[in-house]
mmCIF file of C-alpha atoms and ligand atoms in Angstrom:
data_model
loop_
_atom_site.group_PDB
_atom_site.id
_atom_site.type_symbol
_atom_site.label_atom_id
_atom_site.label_comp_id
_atom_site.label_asym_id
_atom_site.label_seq_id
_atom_site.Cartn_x
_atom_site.Cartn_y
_atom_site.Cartn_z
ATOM 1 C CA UNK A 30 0.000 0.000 0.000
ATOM 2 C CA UNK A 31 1.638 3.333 -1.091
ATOM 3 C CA UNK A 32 -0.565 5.399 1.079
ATOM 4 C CA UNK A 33 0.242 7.384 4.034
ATOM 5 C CA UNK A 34 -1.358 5.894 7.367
ATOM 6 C CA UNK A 35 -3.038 9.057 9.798
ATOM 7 C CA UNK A 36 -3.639 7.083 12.945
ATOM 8 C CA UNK A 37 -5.930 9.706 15.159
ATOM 9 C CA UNK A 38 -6.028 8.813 18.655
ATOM 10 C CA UNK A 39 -9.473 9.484 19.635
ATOM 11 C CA UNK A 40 -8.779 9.064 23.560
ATOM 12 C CA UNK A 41 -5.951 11.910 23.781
ATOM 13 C CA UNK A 42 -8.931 14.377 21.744
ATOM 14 C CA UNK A 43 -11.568 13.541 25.047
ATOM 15 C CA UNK A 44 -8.639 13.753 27.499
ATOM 16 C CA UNK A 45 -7.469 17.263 26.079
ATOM 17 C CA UNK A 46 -11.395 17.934 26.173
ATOM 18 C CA UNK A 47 -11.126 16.819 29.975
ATOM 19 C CA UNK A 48 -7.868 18.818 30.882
ATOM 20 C CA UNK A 49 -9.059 22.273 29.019
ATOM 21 C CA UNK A 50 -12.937 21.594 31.052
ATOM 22 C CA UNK A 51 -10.619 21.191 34.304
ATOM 23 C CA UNK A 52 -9.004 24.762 33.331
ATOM 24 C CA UNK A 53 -12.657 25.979 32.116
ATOM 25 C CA UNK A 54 -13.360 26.037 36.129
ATOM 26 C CA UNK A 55 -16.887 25.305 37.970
ATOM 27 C CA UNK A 56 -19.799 26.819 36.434
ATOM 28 C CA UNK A 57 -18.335 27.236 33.045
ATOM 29 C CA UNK A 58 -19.367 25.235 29.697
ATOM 30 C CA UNK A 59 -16.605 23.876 27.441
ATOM 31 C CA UNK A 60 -17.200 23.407 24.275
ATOM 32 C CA UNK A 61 -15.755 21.674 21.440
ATOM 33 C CA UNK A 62 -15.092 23.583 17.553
ATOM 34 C CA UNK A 63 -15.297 20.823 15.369
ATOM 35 C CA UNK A 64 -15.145 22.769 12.159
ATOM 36 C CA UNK A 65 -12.935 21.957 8.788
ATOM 37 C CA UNK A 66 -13.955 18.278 9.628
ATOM 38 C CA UNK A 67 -12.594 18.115 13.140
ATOM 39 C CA UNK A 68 -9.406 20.136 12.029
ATOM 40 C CA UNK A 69 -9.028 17.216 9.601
ATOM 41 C CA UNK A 70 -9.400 14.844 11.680
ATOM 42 C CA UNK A 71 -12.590 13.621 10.969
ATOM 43 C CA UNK A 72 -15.008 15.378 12.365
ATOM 44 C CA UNK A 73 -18.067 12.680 12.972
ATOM 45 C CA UNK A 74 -15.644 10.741 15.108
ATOM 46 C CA UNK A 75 -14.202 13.316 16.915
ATOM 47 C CA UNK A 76 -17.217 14.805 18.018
ATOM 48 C CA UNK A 77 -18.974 11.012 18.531
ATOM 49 C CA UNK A 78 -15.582 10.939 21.118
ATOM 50 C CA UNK A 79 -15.830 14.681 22.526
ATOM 51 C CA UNK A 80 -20.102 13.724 23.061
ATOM 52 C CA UNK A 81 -19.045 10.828 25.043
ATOM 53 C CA UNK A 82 -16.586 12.841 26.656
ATOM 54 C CA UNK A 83 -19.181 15.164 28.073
ATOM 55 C CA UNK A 84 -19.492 18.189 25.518
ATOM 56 C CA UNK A 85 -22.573 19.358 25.396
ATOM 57 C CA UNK A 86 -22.008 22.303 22.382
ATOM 58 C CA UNK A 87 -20.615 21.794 19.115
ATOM 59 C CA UNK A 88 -19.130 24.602 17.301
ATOM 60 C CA UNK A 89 -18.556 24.443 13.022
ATOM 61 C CA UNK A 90 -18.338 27.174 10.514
ATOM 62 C CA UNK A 91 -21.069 26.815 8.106
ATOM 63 C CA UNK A 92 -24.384 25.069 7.996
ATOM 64 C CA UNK A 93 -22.758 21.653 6.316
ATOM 65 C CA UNK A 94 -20.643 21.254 8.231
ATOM 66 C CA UNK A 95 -23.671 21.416 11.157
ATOM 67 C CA UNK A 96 -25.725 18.801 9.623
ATOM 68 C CA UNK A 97 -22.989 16.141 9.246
ATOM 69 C CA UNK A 98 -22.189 16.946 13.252
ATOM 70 C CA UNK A 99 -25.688 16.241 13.367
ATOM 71 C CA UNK A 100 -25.939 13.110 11.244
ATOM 72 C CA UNK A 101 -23.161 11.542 13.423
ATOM 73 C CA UNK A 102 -24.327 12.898 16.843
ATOM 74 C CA UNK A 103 -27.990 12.399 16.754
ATOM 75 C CA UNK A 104 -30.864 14.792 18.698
ATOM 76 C CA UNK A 105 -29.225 16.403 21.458
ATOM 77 C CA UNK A 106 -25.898 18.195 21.423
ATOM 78 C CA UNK A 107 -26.689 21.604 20.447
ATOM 79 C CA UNK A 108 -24.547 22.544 17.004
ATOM 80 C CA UNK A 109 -24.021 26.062 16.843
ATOM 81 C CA UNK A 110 -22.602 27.768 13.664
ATOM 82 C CA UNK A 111 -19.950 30.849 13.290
ATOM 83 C CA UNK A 112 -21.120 32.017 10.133
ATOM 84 C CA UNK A 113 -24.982 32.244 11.118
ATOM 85 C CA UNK A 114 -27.623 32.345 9.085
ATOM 86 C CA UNK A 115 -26.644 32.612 5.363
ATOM 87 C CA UNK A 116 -29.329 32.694 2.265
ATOM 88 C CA UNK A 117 -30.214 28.961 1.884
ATOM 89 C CA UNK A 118 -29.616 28.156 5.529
ATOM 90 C CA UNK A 119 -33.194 28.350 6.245
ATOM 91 C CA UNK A 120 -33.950 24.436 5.684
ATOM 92 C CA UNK A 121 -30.678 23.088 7.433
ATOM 93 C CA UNK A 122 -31.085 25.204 10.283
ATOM 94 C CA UNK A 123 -34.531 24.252 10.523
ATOM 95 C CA UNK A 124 -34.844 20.712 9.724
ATOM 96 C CA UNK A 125 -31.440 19.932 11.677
ATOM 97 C CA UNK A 126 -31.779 22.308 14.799
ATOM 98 C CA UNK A 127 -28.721 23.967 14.211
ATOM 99 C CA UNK A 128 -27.991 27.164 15.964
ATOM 100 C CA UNK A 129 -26.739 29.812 14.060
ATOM 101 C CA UNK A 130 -24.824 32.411 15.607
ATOM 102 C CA UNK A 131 -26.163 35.670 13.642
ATOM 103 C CA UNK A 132 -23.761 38.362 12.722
ATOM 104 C CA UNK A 133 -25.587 41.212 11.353
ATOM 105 C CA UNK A 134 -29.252 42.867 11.447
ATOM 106 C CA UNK A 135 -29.409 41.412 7.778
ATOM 107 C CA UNK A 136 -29.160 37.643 9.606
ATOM 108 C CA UNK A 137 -31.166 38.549 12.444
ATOM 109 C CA UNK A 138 -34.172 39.745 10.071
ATOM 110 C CA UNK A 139 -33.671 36.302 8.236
ATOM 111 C CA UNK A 140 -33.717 34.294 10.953
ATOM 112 C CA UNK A 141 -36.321 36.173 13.126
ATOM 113 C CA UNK A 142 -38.797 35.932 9.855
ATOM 114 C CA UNK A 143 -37.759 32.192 8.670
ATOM 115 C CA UNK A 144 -37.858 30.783 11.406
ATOM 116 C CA UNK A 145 -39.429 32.859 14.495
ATOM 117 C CA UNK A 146 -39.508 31.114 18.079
ATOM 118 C CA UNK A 147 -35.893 28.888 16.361
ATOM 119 C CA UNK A 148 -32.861 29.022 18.566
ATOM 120 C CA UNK A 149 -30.496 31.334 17.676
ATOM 121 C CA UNK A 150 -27.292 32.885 19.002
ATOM 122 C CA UNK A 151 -25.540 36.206 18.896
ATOM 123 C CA UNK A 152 -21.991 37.125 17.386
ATOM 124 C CA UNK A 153 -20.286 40.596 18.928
ATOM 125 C CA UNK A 154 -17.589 41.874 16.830
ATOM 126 C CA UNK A 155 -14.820 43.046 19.804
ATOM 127 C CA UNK A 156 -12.239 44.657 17.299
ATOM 128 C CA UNK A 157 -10.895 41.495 15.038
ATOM 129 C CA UNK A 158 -12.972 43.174 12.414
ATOM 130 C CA UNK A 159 -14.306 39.701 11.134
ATOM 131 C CA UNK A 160 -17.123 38.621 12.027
ATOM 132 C CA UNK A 161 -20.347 39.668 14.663
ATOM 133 C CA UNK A 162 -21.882 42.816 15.126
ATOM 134 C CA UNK A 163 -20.027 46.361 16.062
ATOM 135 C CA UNK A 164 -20.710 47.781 18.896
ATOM 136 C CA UNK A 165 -23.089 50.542 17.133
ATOM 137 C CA UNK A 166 -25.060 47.973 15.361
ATOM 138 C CA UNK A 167 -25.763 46.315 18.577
ATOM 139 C CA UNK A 168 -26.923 49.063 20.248
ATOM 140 C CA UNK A 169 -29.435 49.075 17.512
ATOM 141 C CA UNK A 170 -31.193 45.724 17.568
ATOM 142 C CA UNK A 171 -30.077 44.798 21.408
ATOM 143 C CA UNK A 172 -33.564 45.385 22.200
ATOM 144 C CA UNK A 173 -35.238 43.126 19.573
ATOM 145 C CA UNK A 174 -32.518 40.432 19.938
ATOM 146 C CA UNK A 175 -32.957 40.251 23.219
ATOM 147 C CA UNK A 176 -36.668 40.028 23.198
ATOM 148 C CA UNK A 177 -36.118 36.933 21.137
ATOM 149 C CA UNK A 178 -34.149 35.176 23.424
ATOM 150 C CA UNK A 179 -31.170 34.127 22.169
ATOM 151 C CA UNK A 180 -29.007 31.322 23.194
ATOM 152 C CA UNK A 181 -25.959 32.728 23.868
ATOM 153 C CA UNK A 182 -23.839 36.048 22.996
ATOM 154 C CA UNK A 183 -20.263 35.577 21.491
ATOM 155 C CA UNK A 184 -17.375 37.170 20.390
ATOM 156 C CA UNK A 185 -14.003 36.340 19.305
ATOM 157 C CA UNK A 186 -10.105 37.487 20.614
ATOM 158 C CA UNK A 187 -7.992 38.496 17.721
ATOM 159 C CA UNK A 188 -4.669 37.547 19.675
ATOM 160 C CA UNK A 189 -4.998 35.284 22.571
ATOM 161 C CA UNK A 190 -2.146 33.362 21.777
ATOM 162 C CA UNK A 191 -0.057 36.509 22.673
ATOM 163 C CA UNK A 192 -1.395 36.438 26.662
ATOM 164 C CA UNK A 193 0.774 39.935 26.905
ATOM 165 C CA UNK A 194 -0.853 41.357 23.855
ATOM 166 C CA UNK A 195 -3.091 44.578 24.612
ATOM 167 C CA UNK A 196 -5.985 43.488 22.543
ATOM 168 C CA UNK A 197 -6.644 40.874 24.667
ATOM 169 C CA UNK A 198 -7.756 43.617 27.491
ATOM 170 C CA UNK A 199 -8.985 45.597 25.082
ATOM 171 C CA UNK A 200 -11.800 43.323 23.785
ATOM 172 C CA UNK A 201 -12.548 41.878 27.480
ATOM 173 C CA UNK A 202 -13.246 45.536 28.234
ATOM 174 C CA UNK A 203 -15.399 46.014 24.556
ATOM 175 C CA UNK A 204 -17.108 42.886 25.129
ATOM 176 C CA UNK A 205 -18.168 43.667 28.917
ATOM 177 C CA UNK A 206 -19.103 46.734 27.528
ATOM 178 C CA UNK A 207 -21.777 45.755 25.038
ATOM 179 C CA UNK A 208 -22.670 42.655 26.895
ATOM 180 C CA UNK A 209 -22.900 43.284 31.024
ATOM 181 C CA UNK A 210 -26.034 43.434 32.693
ATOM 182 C CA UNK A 211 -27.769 41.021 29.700
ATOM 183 C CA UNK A 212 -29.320 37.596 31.004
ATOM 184 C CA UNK A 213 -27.842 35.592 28.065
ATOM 185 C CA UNK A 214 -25.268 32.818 28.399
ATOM 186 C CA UNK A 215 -21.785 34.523 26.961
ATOM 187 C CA UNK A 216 -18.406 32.801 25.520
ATOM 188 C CA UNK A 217 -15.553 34.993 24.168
ATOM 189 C CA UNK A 218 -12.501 32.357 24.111
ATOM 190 C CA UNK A 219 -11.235 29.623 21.622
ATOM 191 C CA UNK A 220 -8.088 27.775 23.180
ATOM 192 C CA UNK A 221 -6.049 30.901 23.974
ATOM 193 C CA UNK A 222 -8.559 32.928 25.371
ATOM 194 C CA UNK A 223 -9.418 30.118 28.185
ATOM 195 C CA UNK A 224 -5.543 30.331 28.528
ATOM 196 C CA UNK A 225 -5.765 33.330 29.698
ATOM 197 C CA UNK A 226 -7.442 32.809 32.858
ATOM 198 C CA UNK A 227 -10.950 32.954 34.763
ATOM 199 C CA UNK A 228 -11.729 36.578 33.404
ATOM 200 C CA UNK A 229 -12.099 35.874 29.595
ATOM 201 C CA UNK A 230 -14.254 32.684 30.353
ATOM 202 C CA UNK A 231 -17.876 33.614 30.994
ATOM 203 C CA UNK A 232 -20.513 31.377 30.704
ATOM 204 C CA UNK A 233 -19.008 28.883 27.744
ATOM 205 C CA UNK A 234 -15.420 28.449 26.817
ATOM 206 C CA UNK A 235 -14.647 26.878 22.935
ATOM 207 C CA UNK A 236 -11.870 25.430 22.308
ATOM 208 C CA UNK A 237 -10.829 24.308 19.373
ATOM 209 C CA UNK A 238 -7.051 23.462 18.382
ATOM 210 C CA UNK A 239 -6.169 22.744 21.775
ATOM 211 C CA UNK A 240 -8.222 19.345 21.772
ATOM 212 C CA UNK A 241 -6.344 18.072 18.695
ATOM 213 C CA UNK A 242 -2.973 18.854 20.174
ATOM 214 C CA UNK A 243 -1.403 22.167 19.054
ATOM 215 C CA UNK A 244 -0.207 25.304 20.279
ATOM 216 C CA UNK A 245 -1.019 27.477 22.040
ATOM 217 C CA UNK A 246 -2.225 24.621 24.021
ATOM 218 C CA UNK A 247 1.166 23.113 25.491
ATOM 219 C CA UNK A 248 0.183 20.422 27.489
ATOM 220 C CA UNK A 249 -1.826 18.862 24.952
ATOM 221 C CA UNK A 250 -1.429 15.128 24.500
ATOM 222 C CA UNK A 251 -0.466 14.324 20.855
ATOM 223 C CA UNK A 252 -3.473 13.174 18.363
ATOM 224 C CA UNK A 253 -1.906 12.582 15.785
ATOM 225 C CA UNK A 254 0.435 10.611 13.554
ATOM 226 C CA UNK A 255 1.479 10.058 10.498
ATOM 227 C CA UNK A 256 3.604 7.422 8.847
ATOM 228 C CA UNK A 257 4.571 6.811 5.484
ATOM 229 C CA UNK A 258 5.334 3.648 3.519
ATOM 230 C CA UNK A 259 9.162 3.468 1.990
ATOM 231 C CA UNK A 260 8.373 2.845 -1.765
ATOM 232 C CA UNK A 261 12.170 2.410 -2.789
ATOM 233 C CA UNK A 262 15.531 2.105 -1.118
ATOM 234 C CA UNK A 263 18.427 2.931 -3.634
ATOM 235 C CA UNK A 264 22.401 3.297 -2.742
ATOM 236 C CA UNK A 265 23.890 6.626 -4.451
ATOM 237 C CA UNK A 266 27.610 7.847 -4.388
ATOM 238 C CA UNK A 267 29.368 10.948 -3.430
ATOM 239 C CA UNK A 268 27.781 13.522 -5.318
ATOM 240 C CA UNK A 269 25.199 12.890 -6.743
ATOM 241 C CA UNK A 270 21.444 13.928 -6.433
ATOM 242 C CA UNK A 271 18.355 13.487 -5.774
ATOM 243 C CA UNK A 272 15.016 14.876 -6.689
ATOM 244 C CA UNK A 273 13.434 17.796 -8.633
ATOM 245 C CA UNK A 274 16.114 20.192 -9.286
ATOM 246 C CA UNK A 275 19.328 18.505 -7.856
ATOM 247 C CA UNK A 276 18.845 20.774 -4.496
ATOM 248 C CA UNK A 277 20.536 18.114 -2.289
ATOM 249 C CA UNK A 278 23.916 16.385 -3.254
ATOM 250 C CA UNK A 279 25.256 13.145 -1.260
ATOM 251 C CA UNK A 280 28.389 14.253 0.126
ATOM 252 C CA UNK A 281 29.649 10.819 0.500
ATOM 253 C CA UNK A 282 28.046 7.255 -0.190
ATOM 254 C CA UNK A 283 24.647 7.741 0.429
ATOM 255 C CA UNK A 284 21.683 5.794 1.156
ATOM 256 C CA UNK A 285 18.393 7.080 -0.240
ATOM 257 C CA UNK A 286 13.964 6.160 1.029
ATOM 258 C CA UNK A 287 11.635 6.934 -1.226
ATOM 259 C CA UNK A 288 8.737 7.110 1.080
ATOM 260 C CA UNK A 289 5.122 7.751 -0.309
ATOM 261 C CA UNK A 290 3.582 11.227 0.421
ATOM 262 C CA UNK A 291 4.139 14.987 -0.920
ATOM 263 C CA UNK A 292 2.579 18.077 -1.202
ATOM 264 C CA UNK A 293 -0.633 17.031 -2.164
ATOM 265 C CA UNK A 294 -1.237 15.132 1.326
ATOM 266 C CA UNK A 295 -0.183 18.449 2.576
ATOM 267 C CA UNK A 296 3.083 17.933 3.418
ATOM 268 C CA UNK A 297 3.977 21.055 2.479
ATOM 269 C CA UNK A 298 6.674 21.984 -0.173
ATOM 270 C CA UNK A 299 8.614 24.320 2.288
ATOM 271 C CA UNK A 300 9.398 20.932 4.231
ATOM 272 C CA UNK A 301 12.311 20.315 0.996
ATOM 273 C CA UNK A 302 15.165 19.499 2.793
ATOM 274 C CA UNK A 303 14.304 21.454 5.293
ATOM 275 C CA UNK A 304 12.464 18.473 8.131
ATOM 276 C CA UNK A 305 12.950 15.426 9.622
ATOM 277 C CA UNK A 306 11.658 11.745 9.457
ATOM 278 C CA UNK A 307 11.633 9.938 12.412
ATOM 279 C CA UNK A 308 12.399 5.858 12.597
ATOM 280 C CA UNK A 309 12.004 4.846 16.145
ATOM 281 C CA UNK A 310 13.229 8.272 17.551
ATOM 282 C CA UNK A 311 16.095 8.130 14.992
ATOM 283 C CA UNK A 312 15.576 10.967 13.103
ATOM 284 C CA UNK A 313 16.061 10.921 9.156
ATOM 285 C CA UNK A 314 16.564 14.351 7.216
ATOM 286 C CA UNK A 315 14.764 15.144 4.067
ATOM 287 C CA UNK A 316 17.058 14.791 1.064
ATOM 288 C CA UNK A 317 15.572 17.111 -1.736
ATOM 289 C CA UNK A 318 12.448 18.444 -2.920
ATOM 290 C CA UNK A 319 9.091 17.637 -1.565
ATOM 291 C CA UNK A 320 7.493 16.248 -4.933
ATOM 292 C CA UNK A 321 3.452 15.773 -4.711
ATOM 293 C CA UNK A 322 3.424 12.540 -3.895
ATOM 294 C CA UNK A 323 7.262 11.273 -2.797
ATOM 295 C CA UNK A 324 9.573 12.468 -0.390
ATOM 296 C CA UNK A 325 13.277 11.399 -0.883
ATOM 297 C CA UNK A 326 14.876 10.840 3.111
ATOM 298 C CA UNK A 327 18.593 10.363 3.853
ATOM 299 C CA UNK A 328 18.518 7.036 5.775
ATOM 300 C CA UNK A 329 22.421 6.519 5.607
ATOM 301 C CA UNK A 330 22.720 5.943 8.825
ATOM 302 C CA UNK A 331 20.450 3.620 9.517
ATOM 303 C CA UNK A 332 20.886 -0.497 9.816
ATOM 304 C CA UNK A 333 18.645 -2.075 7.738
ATOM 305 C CA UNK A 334 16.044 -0.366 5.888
ATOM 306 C CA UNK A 335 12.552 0.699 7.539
ATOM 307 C CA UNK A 336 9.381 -0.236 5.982
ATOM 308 C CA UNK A 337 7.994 3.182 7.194
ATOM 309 C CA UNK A 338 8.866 6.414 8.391
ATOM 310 C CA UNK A 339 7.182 8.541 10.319
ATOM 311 C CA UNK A 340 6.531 12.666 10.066
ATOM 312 C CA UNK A 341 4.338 13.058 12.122
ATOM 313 C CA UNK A 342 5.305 11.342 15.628
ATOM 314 C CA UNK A 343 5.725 12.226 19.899
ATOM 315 C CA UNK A 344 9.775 13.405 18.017
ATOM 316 C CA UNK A 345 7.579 15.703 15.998
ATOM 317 C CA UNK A 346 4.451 17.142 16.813
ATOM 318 C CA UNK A 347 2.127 18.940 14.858
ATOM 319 C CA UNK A 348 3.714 22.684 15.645
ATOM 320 C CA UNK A 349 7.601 21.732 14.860
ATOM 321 C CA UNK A 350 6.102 20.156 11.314
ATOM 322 C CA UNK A 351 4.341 23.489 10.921
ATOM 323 C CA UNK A 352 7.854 25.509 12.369
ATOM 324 C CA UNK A 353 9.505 23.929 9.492
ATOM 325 C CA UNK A 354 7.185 24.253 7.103
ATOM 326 C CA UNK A 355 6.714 27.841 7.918
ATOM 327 C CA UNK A 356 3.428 27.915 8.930
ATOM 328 C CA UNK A 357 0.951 27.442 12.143
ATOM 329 C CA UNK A 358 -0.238 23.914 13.032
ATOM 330 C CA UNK A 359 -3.713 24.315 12.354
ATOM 331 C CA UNK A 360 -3.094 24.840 8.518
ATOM 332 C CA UNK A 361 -1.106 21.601 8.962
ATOM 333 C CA UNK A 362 -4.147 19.255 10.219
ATOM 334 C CA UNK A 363 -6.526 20.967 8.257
ATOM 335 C CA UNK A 364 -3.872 20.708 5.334
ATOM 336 C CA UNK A 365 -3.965 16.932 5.298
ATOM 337 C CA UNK A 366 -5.293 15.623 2.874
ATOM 338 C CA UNK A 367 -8.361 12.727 1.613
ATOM 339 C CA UNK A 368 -5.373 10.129 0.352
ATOM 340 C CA UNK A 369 -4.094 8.861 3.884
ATOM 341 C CA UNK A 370 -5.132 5.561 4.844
ATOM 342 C CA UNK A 371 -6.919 7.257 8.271
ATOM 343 C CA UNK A 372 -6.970 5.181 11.320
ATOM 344 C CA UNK A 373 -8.798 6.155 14.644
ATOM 345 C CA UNK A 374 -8.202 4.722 18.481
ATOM 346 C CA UNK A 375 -10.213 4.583 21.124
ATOM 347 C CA UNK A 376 -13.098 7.304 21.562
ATOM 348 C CA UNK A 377 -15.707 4.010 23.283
ATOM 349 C CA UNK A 378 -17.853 5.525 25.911
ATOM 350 C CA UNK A 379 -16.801 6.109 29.192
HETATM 351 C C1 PLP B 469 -11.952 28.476 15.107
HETATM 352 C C2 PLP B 469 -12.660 29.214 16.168
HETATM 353 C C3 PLP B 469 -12.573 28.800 17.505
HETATM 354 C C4 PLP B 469 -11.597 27.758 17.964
HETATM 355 O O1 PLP B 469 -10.312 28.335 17.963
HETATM 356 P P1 PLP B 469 -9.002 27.567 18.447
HETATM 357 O O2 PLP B 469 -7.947 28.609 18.384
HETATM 358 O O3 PLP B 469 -8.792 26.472 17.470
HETATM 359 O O4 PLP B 469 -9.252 27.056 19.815
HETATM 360 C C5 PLP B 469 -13.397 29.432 18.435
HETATM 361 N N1 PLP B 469 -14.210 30.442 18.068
HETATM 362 C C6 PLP B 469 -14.279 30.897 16.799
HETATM 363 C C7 PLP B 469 -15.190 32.017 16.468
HETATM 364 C C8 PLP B 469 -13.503 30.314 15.810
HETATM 365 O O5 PLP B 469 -13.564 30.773 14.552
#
């Protein structure tokens, strides 16, 4: 099989789900942002594991990806979606409960006509200058929002991986500001933000990258792994070369793996000679370009050849693939790509 193998390890997602509702504190709701398919992970079996973890709320992105959350989770778990309630929403959100978290009067008409007396949720704009309403905007509808009972109030910190970063006090003080004194459940952090301590958790914390085991979240457990097959093993001498362009040159008696993955399982090009391989904590450099589908890796110094090699390993975790690859590790997992042979542990009831 000339497939990489992503083995997912269900478990360490519900334990990191466990640790960040420890740090969450009493009284406070932890989430779990499932969007991009579980940060390519798969997202029906991560949330199947975070629901039999004990979250409750299910954030995605769009309305999709809410109904296949719903498909795999059944009535129950509320599935609440960041880009609220877009022309041609109407049915999904309807039919499949889904909450949508509205961002503008424009979405608030919509959903308050389509589907009066349907759960819905707010999104605050705090200064990222994405998403949610601005503060002026709010003033506007407050009234009529809050008549209608929404589900819970959000907004969003631009830099909470930066815990000495101004904005972060600056939108805690924008958000108390436009939010204080209502009697709707509120959230304002992702993984950094609940970082940051008790005073940027409110009512619901949502974590995201932190259950699949990046940064900023440093005492994640590793999820995931990847390990490729070696296609080809050949011997080459001093000087010669290997791969597109001749950018790496044997400077001796070389021995060369062919192992079978590239850019398109997103393994990023910036990797070319430039990362690691890992065979039983022996670690292997990249020799050459990163082609789309084969990486050439320098395995001189190894006895006897390996029938895989791994990338993606407890030597390597998700953020020092996306150091060397110039780049953060969420665009890594959500980078990876339909052709690995996917493998999941664990995630039974408990
Ligand atoms: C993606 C996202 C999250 C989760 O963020 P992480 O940094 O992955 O924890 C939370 N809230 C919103 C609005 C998001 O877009």
């Amino acid at each position: 099989m000339a497939t990489g193998h992503l083995t997912i390890d269900l478990d360490a997602v519900a334990s990191n789900w466990r640790a960040l509702d420890r740090l969450s504190g009493a009284g406070v709701e932890t989430g779990a942002v499932v969007k991009a398919n579980g940060y390519g992970l798969g997202a029906d079996r991560v949330a199947r594991a975070l629901a039999n973890a004990g979250a409750r709320k299910f954030f995605v992105a769009a309305a999709e990806e809410g109904a296949e959350i719903r498909q795999a989770l059944g009535r129950g778990p509320e599935i609440l979606v960041f880009s609220g309630h877009m022309p041609g929403d109407t049915d999904m959100i309807g039919d499949l409960d889904l909450i949508p978290m509205l961002n503008s009067v424009d979405q608030l008409t919509r959903h308050l006509e389509a589907l009066p007396g349907r759960r819905f949720g707010i999104q605050l704009d705090t200064g990222m200058n994405r998403l949610g309403m601005e503060p002026g905007e709010w003033a506007a509808v407050a009234q009529i929002a809050l008549a209608a009972g929404p589900h819970l109030v959000m907004s969003h910190l631009a830099c909470a991986d930066e815990p000495d970063h101004p904005m972060n006090a600056s939108q805690l003080a924008a958000f108390h500001e436009m939010t204080d004194g209502i009697d709707v459940p509120r959230s304002l952090s992702a993984t950094g933000g609940l970082l940051l301590g008790a005073d940027y958790h409110f009512d619901v914390t949502r974590p995201g990258i932190g259950l699949y085991g990046g940064l900023p979240y440093t005492d994640a457990t590793p999820v995931a792994r990847i390990s490729l097959p070696v296609i080809q093993t050949r011997e080459i001498a001093d000087g010669e070369t290997v791969g597109y362009g001749n950018s790496w040159t044997a400077d001796g008696p070389a021995r060369i793996a062919t192992v079978a993955a590239g850019y398109a399982d997103g393994l990023h090009r910036a990797l070319s000679n430039n990362c690691t391989l890992y065979h039983e904590g022996t670690a292997c450099p990249i020799a050459g370009r990163v082609s789309m589908d084969m990486i050439g890796v320098d395995i001189t110094h190894l006895n006897g050849t390996p029938q895989m090699l791994d990338i993606l390993c407890p030597e390597q975790g998700v953020d020092a693939l996306a150091e060397a690859a110039d780049t953060i590790g969420y665009e890594i997992l959500t980078s990876l790509a339909a052709r690995y042979r996917r493998t999941w542990l664990g995630g039974l009831a408990q």
